[in-house]
Amino acid sequence: MDRTQCCVQLSVQPSRALVDERFVILVEKAPPGFQLSVRALHQCEDGHSWEAFGHYISDATGTVNVSQDLSLGGTYSGVEAMGLLCSLRPVPGSKPGLRMRKKDVQAPMMVTISVYQGHQVEGFVDQVPLASVVVERWYVAPGVRRIPITDHGLTGTLFLPPGPGPFPAVLDLWGGGGQLVEYRAALLASHGFAALALDYLTAKVIRETGKMVEDQYFETAYKELQKHPQIVSSRIAMIGLSFGTTMTLKMAIYSKVVKLRCAVCISGSHVQPIEKSVEEILSSFNDRADKTRINEENQVIWRDLLLPIPTDPSLKADVGSLQCPLLLVVGEDDQNWPTKESAEDIQEMMERAGNSHLLTVLSYPDTGHLIEPPYSSHTRTSNFKPVGTNQKVTVLWGGQMAAHARAQEDAWKKMLAFLRENLYGGRKASAATQSNL
Amino acid sequence: MLVSRCLNFIRRASTMPLQRSVAPILCVQPSRALVDEKFTVLVKNLPPGGPFTVRSLHLSEDNDYWEAYGHYVSNHQGELSVWDDLSFGGTYTGREPMGLLSSMRPIPGSRPGLRLRKKDVTTPMLVTISVYCGHEDYRDQTPLASVLTERWHMAPGVQRFPLQENTVRGTLFIPPGPGPFPGILDMWGGGGGLLEYRAALLASHGYVCLALEYFKPGEMTSANQEFSYFETAFNVIKDHPQVKTDRVGILGLSLGSAVTLNLATESSVVEPRCIVCVSPNNVFSQQTSIVGAFGDIFRFPVKHDENNCEIWREMILPLLKDSSRKVKVEKLRCPMLCISGCDDQNWPAVESVDDVMETLRAVGKDHLLTRADYPDAGHLIEPPFTPHFRATNFIRGSTMEKVVMLWGGQTKPHSEAQEDSWRKILSFLQHNLYGNDHARSRL
């Protein structure tokens, strides 16, 4: 097919972007009505290869525009501008249960986008594509500074936006897998928020003392943010996913030190024994382990552990006394936590208490537990080792790929708008005095 | 006084008067781009209707600071957009989306006669964009906000290969993908040396491109290149396994355009598919060596302007009348695009193109020529969104003397010429090197 090889041009714009930015993939100069496969290939940091592909037919001008045209099949179908990233999955023959998470956030994720003749489903590696380009997907904008935080027994990383500031800040918590996960904080800093990614389950101090952290650990992190010369001490928020939600609500409601401007809780619950330590809360969850379900594929479902939502007020965070805006992000197919049921109960509690004007709930059908920044691969199940156990299981997180991808995109946009409104807002044009400058 | 009033205003406008207020939000999109891509600069969360200065700052590889700035007024949503709003003063005025790059110049107190040219194309040009209060001098102020933007010559996946063993000196850039690709031979002018940045950019647009060095600045002995040197360079590209042998073009600026014309008319060895001549020159035929070329120019006395800058265009003009030395343009065999600045003080570019046009018309080949003559543009018509240089330091090849060369052009029209001509060049190359055979025939 030399004539084809001579002509086909492939472009991806932009070729360098933040991971939450869209791109436009254009195939041009193919023969009209020609069958093509557009494929993405990414080798992640641990050496595994991930791929995604869509099947297209060029139009009368020999063009395929992935943002506008239908994919007729592949790892995604329909009109999906970002399908080649959202539907990335390990190549055939890979280890099962993999999850893609960037560790080194200062280097970009490199993705090779290629176009092949015909509607292929396998064997791409043995073929020569018609054309191929490379795109860089970055977690940090230029000038974002990464500062490891190890003072006062903390294990964390602070990301500062470029410029003199001062900036509002976000304390960023992940969930029960522990570790120091930086990529969301890096991305938040790229959007103008100082962000502190905090390891609170596998931190150095825990490894050294053998004891879980107390409330004071989070309060220390908060105070570190407050006293930073480039952070506005009165404009600090918390964002927590999964068990991170538990901690966020604990701090937002009960801490005498932490005064949040707003809070974002993703895929979590308010169900927790109140006035207990972090260790005690974790134990209380572990005590219900008998409610674990295993499905036919041997995947672990943990959503029932906290169900039914208790009526006893000592068993759930008193959201009725929250004083700051709260954004809840809910995946309705969350198989790991009873996020939907918790959100409904939170709504009810806040309505009864009269502070429901502070609550915004974003609830997404067919969306699972791992609601991450957009345009990353959807993980429906993966290997998981909860902190404090030696047990590696395959967890069912939930969600259907297309719906989950759309939810990630929508939720991220709305989270950023919520943070901007609450952390940057407060200066309205009409409230300002007139300018006579 | 205005500045302090502005700062006080920002403090008062915060809803937490006892605390510091947050910085305005400054956003440059895209934050990483190729040098020929535009960006938007948006500032939000400013006090409404206030005076602000948006400024760019760049530290060059030679350790000189370059800057540009525009004076703006925020609207009543507290926003300012460089893409949409007018600049009321600074290094550029009016609606200039890319003014922060195209009007850059060395900061006050810099060495004179500087030119900004990227040497290491594997790293981006880093530009800091900041916003300051007021329209007065901002140099003593801390900016209200500041971001960093990267400007790249190489797209991801473009590979760079310095030619090691060949007698040909240069650097080959190869786009990502299996190919085969069309190819381009890229040549600069009488300043000599190896400049990779335009070739890197062309590779980022899908061409295998060889940035060719044909003499070193100040070293005239290396400059007695035989015509065959250039033919060999062309074949390095043509014979590359990832290049389509019948789709190799040539792009030359200034003296490089003379070489380009010669290759397209006199060579029995190479057949470029198309050529681009920027600031064209048809007065040095292939029989003239480069030493000879400079010798020819300096037969006439050098003119200077009131700043003692050398003006060469008058010296070269008479050479257009000497047909014995000129390139035999009537033998042109392929489409040619000529880009000229009407205020070119270094070569009589427009007159050269007139001469070429006349010659072609006489043999019925004028359909091969496309010309674009840009009013008030100078000699150094480079890829877009790079600063304009009206006069810079130059080492005269023949005498090794350091002079200041007048290139010409006024900043705004010259910047517009760079932007428009680059688009035309890319379109011309796309049409001739990527197009189908039948698409190349002209009416």
PDB file of C-alpha atoms in Angstrom, chain A residues 169-318:
ATOM      1  CA  ALA A 169      -3.700  25.886  49.604  1.00  0.00           C
ATOM      2  CA  VAL A 170      -5.149  22.404  49.525  1.00  0.00           C
ATOM      3  CA  LEU A 171      -4.245  19.489  51.792  1.00  0.00           C
ATOM      4  CA  ASP A 172      -4.511  16.427  49.557  1.00  0.00           C
ATOM      5  CA  LEU A 173      -5.294  12.979  50.952  1.00  0.00           C
ATOM      6  CA  TRP A 174      -5.592   9.636  49.218  1.00  0.00           C
ATOM      7  CA  GLY A 175      -7.023   6.463  50.710  1.00  0.00           C
ATOM      8  CA  GLY A 176      -6.434   3.121  52.325  1.00  0.00           C
ATOM      9  CA  GLY A 177      -3.588   2.033  50.101  1.00  0.00           C
ATOM     10  CA  GLY A 178      -1.321   4.555  51.808  1.00  0.00           C
ATOM     11  CA  GLN A 179       1.933   5.735  50.186  1.00  0.00           C
ATOM     12  CA  LEU A 180       2.765   9.284  49.171  1.00  0.00           C
ATOM     13  CA  VAL A 181       0.749   9.906  46.039  1.00  0.00           C
ATOM     14  CA  GLU A 182       1.701  13.215  44.432  1.00  0.00           C
ATOM     15  CA  TYR A 183       0.021  13.517  41.066  1.00  0.00           C
ATOM     16  CA  ARG A 184      -3.236  15.180  42.047  1.00  0.00           C
ATOM     17  CA  ALA A 185      -1.446  17.731  44.224  1.00  0.00           C
ATOM     18  CA  ALA A 186       0.971  18.457  41.370  1.00  0.00           C
ATOM     19  CA  LEU A 187      -1.959  19.071  39.071  1.00  0.00           C
ATOM     20  CA  LEU A 188      -3.685  21.327  41.606  1.00  0.00           C
ATOM     21  CA  ALA A 189      -0.514  23.416  41.849  1.00  0.00           C
ATOM     22  CA  SER A 190      -0.567  23.677  38.071  1.00  0.00           C
ATOM     23  CA  HIS A 191      -3.963  25.305  38.501  1.00  0.00           C
ATOM     24  CA  GLY A 192      -2.793  27.899  41.015  1.00  0.00           C
ATOM     25  CA  PHE A 193      -3.287  26.121  44.358  1.00  0.00           C
ATOM     26  CA  ALA A 194      -0.435  25.348  46.715  1.00  0.00           C
ATOM     27  CA  ALA A 195      -1.028  21.651  47.400  1.00  0.00           C
ATOM     28  CA  LEU A 196       0.385  19.347  50.043  1.00  0.00           C
ATOM     29  CA  ALA A 197       0.179  15.638  49.261  1.00  0.00           C
ATOM     30  CA  LEU A 198       0.288  13.923  52.644  1.00  0.00           C
ATOM     31  CA  ASP A 199       1.135  10.330  53.458  1.00  0.00           C
ATOM     32  CA  TYR A 200      -0.740   9.571  56.664  1.00  0.00           C
ATOM     33  CA  LEU A 201      -0.913   5.760  56.611  1.00  0.00           C
ATOM     34  CA  THR A 202       2.611   4.683  55.667  1.00  0.00           C
ATOM     35  CA  ALA A 203       4.510   7.796  56.771  1.00  0.00           C
ATOM     36  CA  LYS A 204       8.050   7.518  58.092  1.00  0.00           C
ATOM     37  CA  VAL A 205       6.908   8.221  61.647  1.00  0.00           C
ATOM     38  CA  ILE A 206       4.495   5.287  61.469  1.00  0.00           C
ATOM     39  CA  ARG A 207       7.154   2.932  60.167  1.00  0.00           C
ATOM     40  CA  GLU A 208       9.523   4.033  62.893  1.00  0.00           C
ATOM     41  CA  THR A 209       7.154   4.018  65.879  1.00  0.00           C
ATOM     42  CA  GLY A 210       4.787   1.279  64.732  1.00  0.00           C
ATOM     43  CA  LYS A 211       1.888   3.555  65.694  1.00  0.00           C
ATOM     44  CA  MET A 212      -0.765   5.184  63.526  1.00  0.00           C
ATOM     45  CA  VAL A 213      -0.899   8.966  63.382  1.00  0.00           C
ATOM     46  CA  GLU A 214      -3.254  11.017  65.492  1.00  0.00           C
ATOM     47  CA  ASP A 215      -5.314  14.112  64.671  1.00  0.00           C
ATOM     48  CA  GLN A 216      -2.274  16.161  65.511  1.00  0.00           C
ATOM     49  CA  TYR A 217      -0.514  14.899  62.388  1.00  0.00           C
ATOM     50  CA  PHE A 218      -3.090  16.526  60.135  1.00  0.00           C
ATOM     51  CA  GLU A 219      -3.156  19.637  62.279  1.00  0.00           C
ATOM     52  CA  THR A 220       0.607  19.895  61.985  1.00  0.00           C
ATOM     53  CA  ALA A 221       0.324  19.621  58.212  1.00  0.00           C
ATOM     54  CA  TYR A 222      -2.337  22.331  58.236  1.00  0.00           C
ATOM     55  CA  LYS A 223      -0.163  24.591  60.390  1.00  0.00           C
ATOM     56  CA  GLU A 224       2.801  24.046  58.051  1.00  0.00           C
ATOM     57  CA  LEU A 225       0.646  25.333  55.232  1.00  0.00           C
ATOM     58  CA  GLN A 226      -0.599  28.262  57.296  1.00  0.00           C
ATOM     59  CA  LYS A 227       2.837  29.503  58.196  1.00  0.00           C
ATOM     60  CA  HIS A 228       4.274  29.219  54.703  1.00  0.00           C
ATOM     61  CA  PRO A 229       5.120  32.725  53.469  1.00  0.00           C
ATOM     62  CA  GLN A 230       3.575  32.073  50.076  1.00  0.00           C
ATOM     63  CA  ILE A 231       0.288  30.666  51.379  1.00  0.00           C
ATOM     64  CA  VAL A 232      -2.716  32.641  52.587  1.00  0.00           C
ATOM     65  CA  SER A 233      -3.358  31.135  55.991  1.00  0.00           C
ATOM     66  CA  SER A 234      -7.097  31.774  55.847  1.00  0.00           C
ATOM     67  CA  ARG A 235      -7.605  30.052  52.506  1.00  0.00           C
ATOM     68  CA  ILE A 236      -6.880  26.399  53.026  1.00  0.00           C
ATOM     69  CA  ALA A 237      -9.038  23.507  51.851  1.00  0.00           C
ATOM     70  CA  MET A 238      -8.852  19.741  52.131  1.00  0.00           C
ATOM     71  CA  ILE A 239      -9.489  17.162  49.446  1.00  0.00           C
ATOM     72  CA  GLY A 240      -9.818  13.501  50.380  1.00  0.00           C
ATOM     73  CA  LEU A 241     -10.595  10.353  48.413  1.00  0.00           C
ATOM     74  CA  SER A 242     -11.918   7.194  50.021  1.00  0.00           C
ATOM     75  CA  PHE A 243     -10.466   6.942  53.536  1.00  0.00           C
ATOM     76  CA  GLY A 244      -9.126  10.426  52.891  1.00  0.00           C
ATOM     77  CA  THR A 245     -12.751  11.576  53.077  1.00  0.00           C
ATOM     78  CA  THR A 246     -13.023  10.111  56.560  1.00  0.00           C
ATOM     79  CA  MET A 247     -10.022  12.137  57.671  1.00  0.00           C
ATOM     80  CA  THR A 248     -11.191  15.282  55.870  1.00  0.00           C
ATOM     81  CA  LEU A 249     -14.587  15.241  57.575  1.00  0.00           C
ATOM     82  CA  LYS A 250     -12.948  14.467  60.911  1.00  0.00           C
ATOM     83  CA  MET A 251     -10.728  17.526  60.602  1.00  0.00           C
ATOM     84  CA  ALA A 252     -13.361  19.796  59.094  1.00  0.00           C
ATOM     85  CA  ILE A 253     -15.888  19.095  61.848  1.00  0.00           C
ATOM     86  CA  TYR A 254     -13.950  18.222  64.995  1.00  0.00           C
ATOM     87  CA  SER A 255     -10.536  19.839  64.843  1.00  0.00           C
ATOM     88  CA  LYS A 256     -10.022  22.974  66.903  1.00  0.00           C
ATOM     89  CA  VAL A 257      -6.980  23.822  64.845  1.00  0.00           C
ATOM     90  CA  VAL A 258      -8.048  23.118  61.286  1.00  0.00           C
ATOM     91  CA  LYS A 259     -10.375  25.783  59.872  1.00  0.00           C
ATOM     92  CA  LEU A 260     -11.127  24.891  56.307  1.00  0.00           C
ATOM     93  CA  ARG A 261     -12.373  27.298  53.729  1.00  0.00           C
ATOM     94  CA  CYS A 262     -14.017  24.361  51.950  1.00  0.00           C
ATOM     95  CA  ALA A 263     -13.720  20.595  51.585  1.00  0.00           C
ATOM     96  CA  VAL A 264     -13.940  18.103  48.733  1.00  0.00           C
ATOM     97  CA  CYS A 265     -14.830  14.501  49.548  1.00  0.00           C
ATOM     98  CA  ILE A 266     -14.552  11.941  46.779  1.00  0.00           C
ATOM     99  CA  SER A 267     -15.814   8.380  46.984  1.00  0.00           C
ATOM    100  CA  GLY A 268     -16.078   8.407  50.749  1.00  0.00           C
ATOM    101  CA  SER A 269     -18.405   8.272  53.682  1.00  0.00           C
ATOM    102  CA  HIS A 270     -19.198  10.154  56.868  1.00  0.00           C
ATOM    103  CA  VAL A 271     -19.658   6.867  58.710  1.00  0.00           C
ATOM    104  CA  GLN A 272     -16.965   6.782  61.391  1.00  0.00           C
ATOM    105  CA  PRO A 273     -17.008   6.404  65.183  1.00  0.00           C
ATOM    106  CA  ILE A 274     -16.679   9.979  66.429  1.00  0.00           C
ATOM    107  CA  GLU A 275     -14.063  11.188  68.867  1.00  0.00           C
ATOM    108  CA  LYS A 276     -11.892   8.213  68.126  1.00  0.00           C
ATOM    109  CA  SER A 277      -8.308   8.061  66.951  1.00  0.00           C
ATOM    110  CA  VAL A 278      -7.319   7.213  63.405  1.00  0.00           C
ATOM    111  CA  GLU A 279      -6.218   3.796  64.637  1.00  0.00           C
ATOM    112  CA  GLU A 280      -9.568   3.171  66.290  1.00  0.00           C
ATOM    113  CA  ILE A 281     -11.457   4.209  63.181  1.00  0.00           C
ATOM    114  CA  LEU A 282      -9.400   1.818  61.057  1.00  0.00           C
ATOM    115  CA  SER A 283     -10.038  -0.973  63.566  1.00  0.00           C
ATOM    116  CA  SER A 284     -13.745  -0.312  63.537  1.00  0.00           C
ATOM    117  CA  PHE A 285     -13.745  -0.840  59.763  1.00  0.00           C
ATOM    118  CA  ASN A 286     -11.625  -3.969  60.045  1.00  0.00           C
ATOM    119  CA  ASP A 287     -14.044  -5.340  62.643  1.00  0.00           C
ATOM    120  CA  ARG A 288     -16.697  -5.505  59.979  1.00  0.00           C
ATOM    121  CA  ALA A 289     -14.557  -7.458  57.569  1.00  0.00           C
ATOM    122  CA  ASP A 290     -17.036 -10.309  57.690  1.00  0.00           C
ATOM    123  CA  LYS A 291     -19.284  -8.223  55.469  1.00  0.00           C
ATOM    124  CA  THR A 292     -16.762  -8.512  52.651  1.00  0.00           C
ATOM    125  CA  ARG A 293     -18.225 -10.054  49.544  1.00  0.00           C
ATOM    126  CA  ILE A 294     -16.302 -11.962  46.908  1.00  0.00           C
ATOM    127  CA  ASN A 295     -17.827 -12.185  43.441  1.00  0.00           C
ATOM    128  CA  GLU A 296     -17.504 -14.928  40.841  1.00  0.00           C
ATOM    129  CA  GLU A 297     -14.334 -13.421  39.423  1.00  0.00           C
ATOM    130  CA  ASN A 298     -12.787 -13.559  42.888  1.00  0.00           C
ATOM    131  CA  GLN A 299     -12.913  -9.802  43.262  1.00  0.00           C
ATOM    132  CA  VAL A 300     -13.383  -8.231  46.659  1.00  0.00           C
ATOM    133  CA  ILE A 301     -16.373  -5.961  47.276  1.00  0.00           C
ATOM    134  CA  TRP A 302     -16.109  -3.877  50.433  1.00  0.00           C
ATOM    135  CA  ARG A 303     -19.047  -1.523  50.059  1.00  0.00           C
ATOM    136  CA  ASP A 304     -21.183  -3.397  52.575  1.00  0.00           C
ATOM    137  CA  LEU A 305     -18.772  -2.955  55.469  1.00  0.00           C
ATOM    138  CA  LEU A 306     -20.293   0.385  56.445  1.00  0.00           C
ATOM    139  CA  LEU A 307     -23.883  -0.518  55.587  1.00  0.00           C
ATOM    140  CA  PRO A 308     -26.506   0.022  56.641  1.00  0.00           C
ATOM    141  CA  ILE A 309     -25.794   3.691  57.324  1.00  0.00           C
ATOM    142  CA  PRO A 310     -26.220   3.916  61.100  1.00  0.00           C
ATOM    143  CA  THR A 311     -28.807   6.085  62.753  1.00  0.00           C
ATOM    144  CA  ASP A 312     -26.739   6.368  65.935  1.00  0.00           C
ATOM    145  CA  PRO A 313     -25.115   9.827  65.772  1.00  0.00           C
ATOM    146  CA  SER A 314     -21.983   8.609  67.540  1.00  0.00           C
ATOM    147  CA  LEU A 315     -21.232   6.448  64.566  1.00  0.00           C
ATOM    148  CA  LYS A 316     -21.123   9.141  61.929  1.00  0.00           C
ATOM    149  CA  ALA A 317     -19.430  12.520  61.533  1.00  0.00           C
ATOM    150  CA  ASP A 318     -21.773  15.323  62.511  1.00  0.00           C
TER     151      ASP A 318
END
